[in-house]
């Protein structure tokens, strides 16, 4: 199913807090989407998910699980 | 297992801890017991020993807090982030914060078991980062385990013994 804006927000927040994604630069859409993809790949690799760099249902489900707030990778 | 980049380990084996406040979810005796057993998990396999103090600054300061609690890492209300802890260093290093917007339980498998969450956080307090091993205690997601038969998974034993060596008394 398509990922809506709210789900995207959850993902951005998750990657900012835990995977060192910088607050998005709204003036540089291209730059931000490649940064997002890079950090998504890092997260997917950490959790043993299929590494696509794209937000999908499986990745979102992992992001929604209760967890520790310490980042997974060194910031 | 994974350890924090840099020299994040305690330079002494005798560490102190202090419970600064309590969650209303459990009795104080249950919190005390959960915290004591969570630290003992790590003491069982290393030379580290933990002594509780009730005043002053301990190496590991333990508190139940909500939302923004002035450390730059605000909690997010129920579910989501359950707790966090800082690796060993002076000051806030070693301290463990639990999100009191969560429902913590002593024995029940419902809600979040305080012993399991605390044992994970104390792994950070001692210098372990998150593990990619889904069976490890240091895996970032919360997984309920039977606490009556709990044994520290080998990945975590390997990690903590890499930092501190084995328990000389065993």
mmCIF file of C-alpha atoms in Angstrom:
data_model
loop_
_atom_site.group_PDB
_atom_site.id
_atom_site.type_symbol
_atom_site.label_atom_id
_atom_site.label_comp_id
_atom_site.label_asym_id
_atom_site.label_seq_id
_atom_site.Cartn_x
_atom_site.Cartn_y
_atom_site.Cartn_z
ATOM 1 C CA UNK A 1 0.000 0.000 0.000
ATOM 2 C CA UNK A 2 1.246 3.566 -0.682
ATOM 3 C CA UNK A 3 3.111 5.323 2.115
ATOM 4 C CA UNK A 4 1.245 8.469 3.204
ATOM 5 C CA UNK A 5 2.690 11.718 4.572
ATOM 6 C CA UNK A 6 2.141 10.743 8.207
ATOM 7 C CA UNK A 7 4.086 7.506 7.758
ATOM 8 C CA UNK A 8 6.829 9.426 6.011
ATOM 9 C CA UNK A 9 7.002 11.781 8.991
ATOM 10 C CA UNK A 10 7.386 8.825 11.343
ATOM 11 C CA UNK A 11 10.245 7.536 9.216
ATOM 12 C CA UNK A 12 12.006 10.917 9.030
ATOM 13 C CA UNK A 13 11.730 11.331 12.786
ATOM 14 C CA UNK A 14 13.081 7.810 13.361
ATOM 15 C CA UNK A 15 16.047 8.297 11.042
ATOM 16 C CA UNK A 16 16.832 11.744 12.458
ATOM 17 C CA UNK A 17 16.894 10.481 16.035
ATOM 18 C CA UNK A 18 18.558 7.118 15.493
ATOM 19 C CA UNK A 19 20.502 7.199 12.232
ATOM 20 C CA UNK A 20 21.983 10.708 12.104
ATOM 21 C CA UNK A 21 19.712 12.051 9.340
ATOM 22 C CA UNK A 22 20.024 15.844 9.383
ATOM 23 C CA UNK A 23 16.883 17.957 9.574
ATOM 24 C CA UNK A 24 15.761 18.114 6.008
ATOM 25 C CA UNK A 25 16.802 21.004 3.830
ATOM 26 C CA UNK A 26 13.534 21.938 2.157
ATOM 27 C CA UNK A 27 15.314 23.997 -0.480
ATOM 28 C CA UNK A 28 17.202 21.000 -1.718
ATOM 29 C CA UNK A 29 14.756 18.210 -2.419
ATOM 30 C CA UNK A 30 17.265 16.176 -4.370
ATOM 31 C CA UNK A 31 19.876 16.384 -1.625
ATOM 32 C CA UNK A 32 17.381 15.441 1.073
ATOM 33 C CA UNK A 33 15.984 12.461 -0.809
ATOM 34 C CA UNK A 34 19.436 10.993 -1.373
ATOM 35 C CA UNK A 35 20.326 11.504 2.316
ATOM 36 C CA UNK A 36 17.052 9.861 3.290
ATOM 37 C CA UNK A 37 17.750 6.896 1.053
ATOM 38 C CA UNK A 38 21.267 6.505 2.451
ATOM 39 C CA UNK A 39 20.087 6.442 6.069
ATOM 40 C CA UNK A 40 17.170 4.179 5.189
ATOM 41 C CA UNK A 41 19.630 1.710 3.685
ATOM 42 C CA UNK A 42 21.692 1.848 6.848
ATOM 43 C CA UNK A 43 18.629 1.140 8.969
ATOM 44 C CA UNK A 44 17.417 -1.667 6.700
ATOM 45 C CA UNK A 45 20.851 -3.265 6.802
ATOM 46 C CA UNK A 46 21.001 -3.051 10.609
ATOM 47 C CA UNK A 47 17.690 -4.865 10.970
ATOM 48 C CA UNK A 48 18.388 -7.433 8.268
ATOM 49 C CA UNK A 49 15.636 -6.093 5.996
ATOM 50 C CA UNK A 50 15.796 -5.984 2.230
ATOM 51 C CA UNK A 51 18.111 -3.035 1.523
ATOM 52 C CA UNK A 52 16.242 -0.839 -0.969
ATOM 53 C CA UNK A 53 16.761 2.674 0.386
ATOM 54 C CA UNK A 54 13.027 3.098 -0.078
ATOM 55 C CA UNK A 55 10.361 3.345 2.575
ATOM 56 C CA UNK A 56 8.110 0.303 2.526
ATOM 57 C CA UNK A 57 5.629 -1.410 4.808
ATOM 58 C CA UNK A 58 8.175 -3.840 6.269
ATOM 59 C CA UNK A 59 10.588 -1.054 7.179
ATOM 60 C CA UNK A 60 7.819 1.040 8.703
ATOM 61 C CA UNK A 61 6.666 -1.893 10.828
ATOM 62 C CA UNK A 62 10.142 -2.179 12.354
ATOM 63 C CA UNK A 63 10.204 1.573 12.972
ATOM 64 C CA UNK A 64 6.916 1.380 14.863
ATOM 65 C CA UNK A 65 8.109 -1.251 17.345
ATOM 66 C CA UNK A 66 8.773 -0.109 20.928
ATOM 67 C CA UNK A 67 12.487 0.246 21.458
ATOM 68 C CA UNK A 68 15.434 1.829 23.214
ATOM 69 C CA UNK A 69 16.123 5.470 22.350
ATOM 70 C CA UNK A 70 19.882 5.078 21.970
ATOM 71 C CA UNK A 71 20.943 5.447 18.294
ATOM 72 C CA UNK A 72 21.782 2.238 16.418
ATOM 73 C CA UNK A 73 24.803 3.725 14.703
ATOM 74 C CA UNK A 74 27.428 6.155 15.917
ATOM 75 C CA UNK A 75 26.250 9.673 15.112
ATOM 76 C CA UNK B 1 27.694 -7.239 19.650
ATOM 77 C CA UNK B 2 28.992 -3.731 19.290
ATOM 78 C CA UNK B 3 30.776 -1.298 21.594
ATOM 79 C CA UNK B 4 30.757 2.486 21.508
ATOM 80 C CA UNK B 5 33.487 3.976 19.346
ATOM 81 C CA UNK B 6 36.208 5.427 21.548
ATOM 82 C CA UNK B 7 37.279 4.432 25.018
ATOM 83 C CA UNK B 8 33.871 4.123 26.618
ATOM 84 C CA UNK B 9 34.352 1.737 29.527
ATOM 85 C CA UNK B 10 34.599 2.134 33.269
ATOM 86 C CA UNK B 11 38.158 2.229 34.581
ATOM 87 C CA UNK B 12 37.075 0.597 37.842
ATOM 88 C CA UNK B 13 35.119 -2.524 38.680
ATOM 89 C CA UNK B 14 33.251 -1.234 41.725
ATOM 90 C CA UNK B 15 30.383 0.928 40.538
ATOM 91 C CA UNK B 16 27.609 2.687 42.420
ATOM 92 C CA UNK B 17 24.002 3.206 41.427
ATOM 93 C CA UNK B 18 21.220 5.348 42.784
ATOM 94 C CA UNK B 19 17.484 5.205 42.135
ATOM 95 C CA UNK B 20 16.472 8.859 42.121
ATOM 96 C CA UNK B 21 12.712 8.394 41.906
ATOM 97 C CA UNK B 22 10.075 5.736 41.309
ATOM 98 C CA UNK B 23 7.416 4.924 38.753
ATOM 99 C CA UNK B 24 3.865 4.707 40.107
ATOM 100 C CA UNK B 25 3.344 1.563 38.003
ATOM 101 C CA UNK B 26 5.003 -0.749 40.525
ATOM 102 C CA UNK B 27 5.762 -0.845 44.238
ATOM 103 C CA UNK B 28 9.111 0.583 45.314
ATOM 104 C CA UNK B 29 10.243 -2.876 46.396
ATOM 105 C CA UNK B 30 9.466 -4.206 42.897
ATOM 106 C CA UNK B 31 11.437 -1.399 41.256
ATOM 107 C CA UNK B 32 14.358 -1.971 43.644
ATOM 108 C CA UNK B 33 14.318 -5.686 42.904
ATOM 109 C CA UNK B 34 14.059 -5.210 39.115
ATOM 110 C CA UNK B 35 16.987 -2.773 39.066
ATOM 111 C CA UNK B 36 19.143 -4.940 41.332
ATOM 112 C CA UNK B 37 18.554 -8.050 39.214
ATOM 113 C CA UNK B 38 19.131 -6.125 35.966
ATOM 114 C CA UNK B 39 22.577 -5.039 37.176
ATOM 115 C CA UNK B 40 23.321 -8.518 38.493
ATOM 116 C CA UNK B 41 22.851 -9.894 34.962
ATOM 117 C CA UNK B 42 26.068 -8.071 34.006
ATOM 118 C CA UNK B 43 27.875 -8.676 37.313
ATOM 119 C CA UNK B 44 27.382 -12.432 36.897
ATOM 120 C CA UNK B 45 29.654 -12.541 33.854
ATOM 121 C CA UNK B 46 32.207 -9.794 34.600
ATOM 122 C CA UNK B 47 34.372 -8.504 37.471
ATOM 123 C CA UNK B 48 31.932 -5.548 37.832
ATOM 124 C CA UNK B 49 30.231 -5.119 41.208
ATOM 125 C CA UNK B 50 27.379 -2.746 41.973
ATOM 126 C CA UNK B 51 26.612 -0.994 45.251
ATOM 127 C CA UNK B 52 23.486 1.037 45.846
ATOM 128 C CA UNK B 53 23.715 4.493 47.374
ATOM 129 C CA UNK B 54 20.775 6.657 48.424
ATOM 130 C CA UNK B 55 22.309 10.116 48.272
ATOM 131 C CA UNK B 56 24.952 11.973 46.321
ATOM 132 C CA UNK B 57 26.064 11.186 42.789
ATOM 133 C CA UNK B 58 26.372 7.562 41.737
ATOM 134 C CA UNK B 59 28.121 6.284 38.627
ATOM 135 C CA UNK B 60 24.730 5.100 37.350
ATOM 136 C CA UNK B 61 21.914 7.494 38.212
ATOM 137 C CA UNK B 62 18.495 5.977 37.505
ATOM 138 C CA UNK B 63 15.350 8.047 36.993
ATOM 139 C CA UNK B 64 11.799 7.824 35.664
ATOM 140 C CA UNK B 65 11.023 10.884 33.561
ATOM 141 C CA UNK B 66 8.675 12.021 30.783
ATOM 142 C CA UNK B 67 8.979 14.042 27.575
ATOM 143 C CA UNK B 68 11.725 16.695 27.676
ATOM 144 C CA UNK B 69 13.873 15.953 30.705
ATOM 145 C CA UNK B 70 16.773 18.311 29.971
ATOM 146 C CA UNK B 71 19.284 15.918 28.449
ATOM 147 C CA UNK B 72 18.607 16.766 24.798
ATOM 148 C CA UNK B 73 16.820 13.468 24.148
ATOM 149 C CA UNK B 74 13.121 13.987 24.967
ATOM 150 C CA UNK B 75 10.833 11.010 25.350
ATOM 151 C CA UNK B 76 7.787 10.644 23.135
ATOM 152 C CA UNK B 77 4.850 9.573 25.288
ATOM 153 C CA UNK B 78 3.489 6.009 25.424
ATOM 154 C CA UNK B 79 5.261 3.345 23.323
ATOM 155 C CA UNK B 80 7.983 4.401 20.863
ATOM 156 C CA UNK B 81 11.069 5.051 22.957
ATOM 157 C CA UNK B 82 10.956 3.257 26.307
ATOM 158 C CA UNK B 83 14.239 4.326 27.852
ATOM 159 C CA UNK B 84 17.791 5.358 27.079
ATOM 160 C CA UNK B 85 21.164 5.346 28.800
ATOM 161 C CA UNK B 86 24.528 6.995 28.320
ATOM 162 C CA UNK B 87 27.838 5.165 27.863
ATOM 163 C CA UNK B 88 30.502 5.397 30.585
ATOM 164 C CA UNK B 89 31.998 8.852 31.075
ATOM 165 C CA UNK B 90 32.012 11.516 33.766
ATOM 166 C CA UNK B 91 28.792 13.352 34.597
ATOM 167 C CA UNK B 92 25.704 12.033 32.834
ATOM 168 C CA UNK B 93 27.674 9.045 31.538
ATOM 169 C CA UNK B 94 26.258 5.734 32.739
ATOM 170 C CA UNK B 95 22.912 7.274 33.683
ATOM 171 C CA UNK B 96 19.708 5.492 32.692
ATOM 172 C CA UNK B 97 16.398 7.258 32.054
ATOM 173 C CA UNK B 98 13.080 5.410 31.803
ATOM 174 C CA UNK B 99 10.059 6.931 30.050
ATOM 175 C CA UNK B 100 7.407 7.085 32.747
ATOM 176 C CA UNK B 101 4.686 7.460 30.123
ATOM 177 C CA UNK B 102 5.129 3.710 29.615
ATOM 178 C CA UNK B 103 3.411 1.040 31.702
ATOM 179 C CA UNK B 104 6.158 -0.882 33.440
ATOM 180 C CA UNK B 105 5.464 -4.229 35.039
ATOM 181 C CA UNK B 106 7.303 -6.434 37.492
ATOM 182 C CA UNK B 107 6.395 -9.976 36.428
ATOM 183 C CA UNK B 108 3.523 -9.763 33.969
ATOM 184 C CA UNK B 109 4.191 -10.189 30.239
ATOM 185 C CA UNK B 110 1.807 -7.293 29.492
ATOM 186 C CA UNK B 111 3.193 -3.767 29.162
ATOM 187 C CA UNK B 112 6.955 -3.486 29.455
ATOM 188 C CA UNK B 113 8.912 -5.569 31.911
ATOM 189 C CA UNK B 114 11.137 -3.216 33.883
ATOM 190 C CA UNK B 115 13.814 -5.828 34.515
ATOM 191 C CA UNK B 116 14.230 -6.484 30.770
ATOM 192 C CA UNK B 117 14.250 -2.795 29.806
ATOM 193 C CA UNK B 118 16.682 -1.969 32.630
ATOM 194 C CA UNK B 119 19.041 -4.849 31.842
ATOM 195 C CA UNK B 120 19.240 -3.592 28.248
ATOM 196 C CA UNK B 121 19.869 0.012 29.338
ATOM 197 C CA UNK B 122 22.573 -1.008 31.787
ATOM 198 C CA UNK B 123 24.353 -2.668 28.861
ATOM 199 C CA UNK B 124 24.674 0.865 27.450
ATOM 200 C CA UNK B 125 25.683 2.212 30.871
ATOM 201 C CA UNK B 126 28.601 -0.222 30.781
ATOM 202 C CA UNK B 127 29.690 0.478 27.197
ATOM 203 C CA UNK B 128 27.700 -1.749 24.844
ATOM 204 C CA UNK B 129 25.975 -0.372 21.749
ATOM 205 C CA UNK B 130 23.056 -2.028 20.010
ATOM 206 C CA UNK B 131 23.588 -5.476 18.585
ATOM 207 C CA UNK B 132 22.276 -6.619 15.216
ATOM 208 C CA UNK B 133 21.625 -10.072 16.669
ATOM 209 C CA UNK B 134 17.821 -10.314 17.117
ATOM 210 C CA UNK B 135 18.349 -12.760 19.981
ATOM 211 C CA UNK B 136 20.632 -10.423 21.928
ATOM 212 C CA UNK B 137 19.506 -8.410 24.938
ATOM 213 C CA UNK B 138 21.213 -5.426 23.276
ATOM 214 C CA UNK B 139 18.973 -5.671 20.190
ATOM 215 C CA UNK B 140 17.213 -2.276 20.057
ATOM 216 C CA UNK B 141 13.579 -3.475 19.882
ATOM 217 C CA UNK B 142 11.738 -4.603 23.008
ATOM 218 C CA UNK B 143 11.105 -8.339 23.096
ATOM 219 C CA UNK B 144 9.398 -10.019 26.047
ATOM 220 C CA UNK B 145 11.246 -13.012 27.512
ATOM 221 C CA UNK B 146 10.369 -15.215 30.459
ATOM 222 C CA UNK B 147 12.232 -13.437 33.243
ATOM 223 C CA UNK B 148 12.169 -16.487 35.516
ATOM 224 C CA UNK B 149 14.368 -18.410 33.107
ATOM 225 C CA UNK B 150 16.287 -15.441 31.746
ATOM 226 C CA UNK B 151 19.935 -16.035 30.893
ATOM 227 C CA UNK B 152 22.131 -13.408 29.290
ATOM 228 C CA UNK B 153 22.466 -14.345 25.579
ATOM 229 C CA UNK B 154 25.943 -15.328 24.405
ATOM 230 C CA UNK B 155 26.286 -12.310 22.095
ATOM 231 C CA UNK B 156 25.901 -10.002 25.105
ATOM 232 C CA UNK B 157 28.271 -12.108 27.219
ATOM 233 C CA UNK B 158 30.878 -11.858 24.456
ATOM 234 C CA UNK B 159 30.399 -8.083 24.239
ATOM 235 C CA UNK B 160 30.656 -7.291 27.921
ATOM 236 C CA UNK B 161 33.581 -9.684 28.427
ATOM 237 C CA UNK B 162 35.380 -8.003 25.514
ATOM 238 C CA UNK B 163 35.232 -4.810 27.618
ATOM 239 C CA UNK B 164 35.768 -6.137 31.159
ATOM 240 C CA UNK B 165 36.821 -9.760 30.986
ATOM 241 C CA UNK B 166 35.080 -12.683 32.688
ATOM 242 C CA UNK B 167 33.881 -12.982 36.263
ATOM 243 C CA UNK B 168 36.922 -14.131 38.295
ATOM 244 C CA UNK B 169 34.658 -15.744 40.897
ATOM 245 C CA UNK B 170 33.163 -18.262 38.481
#
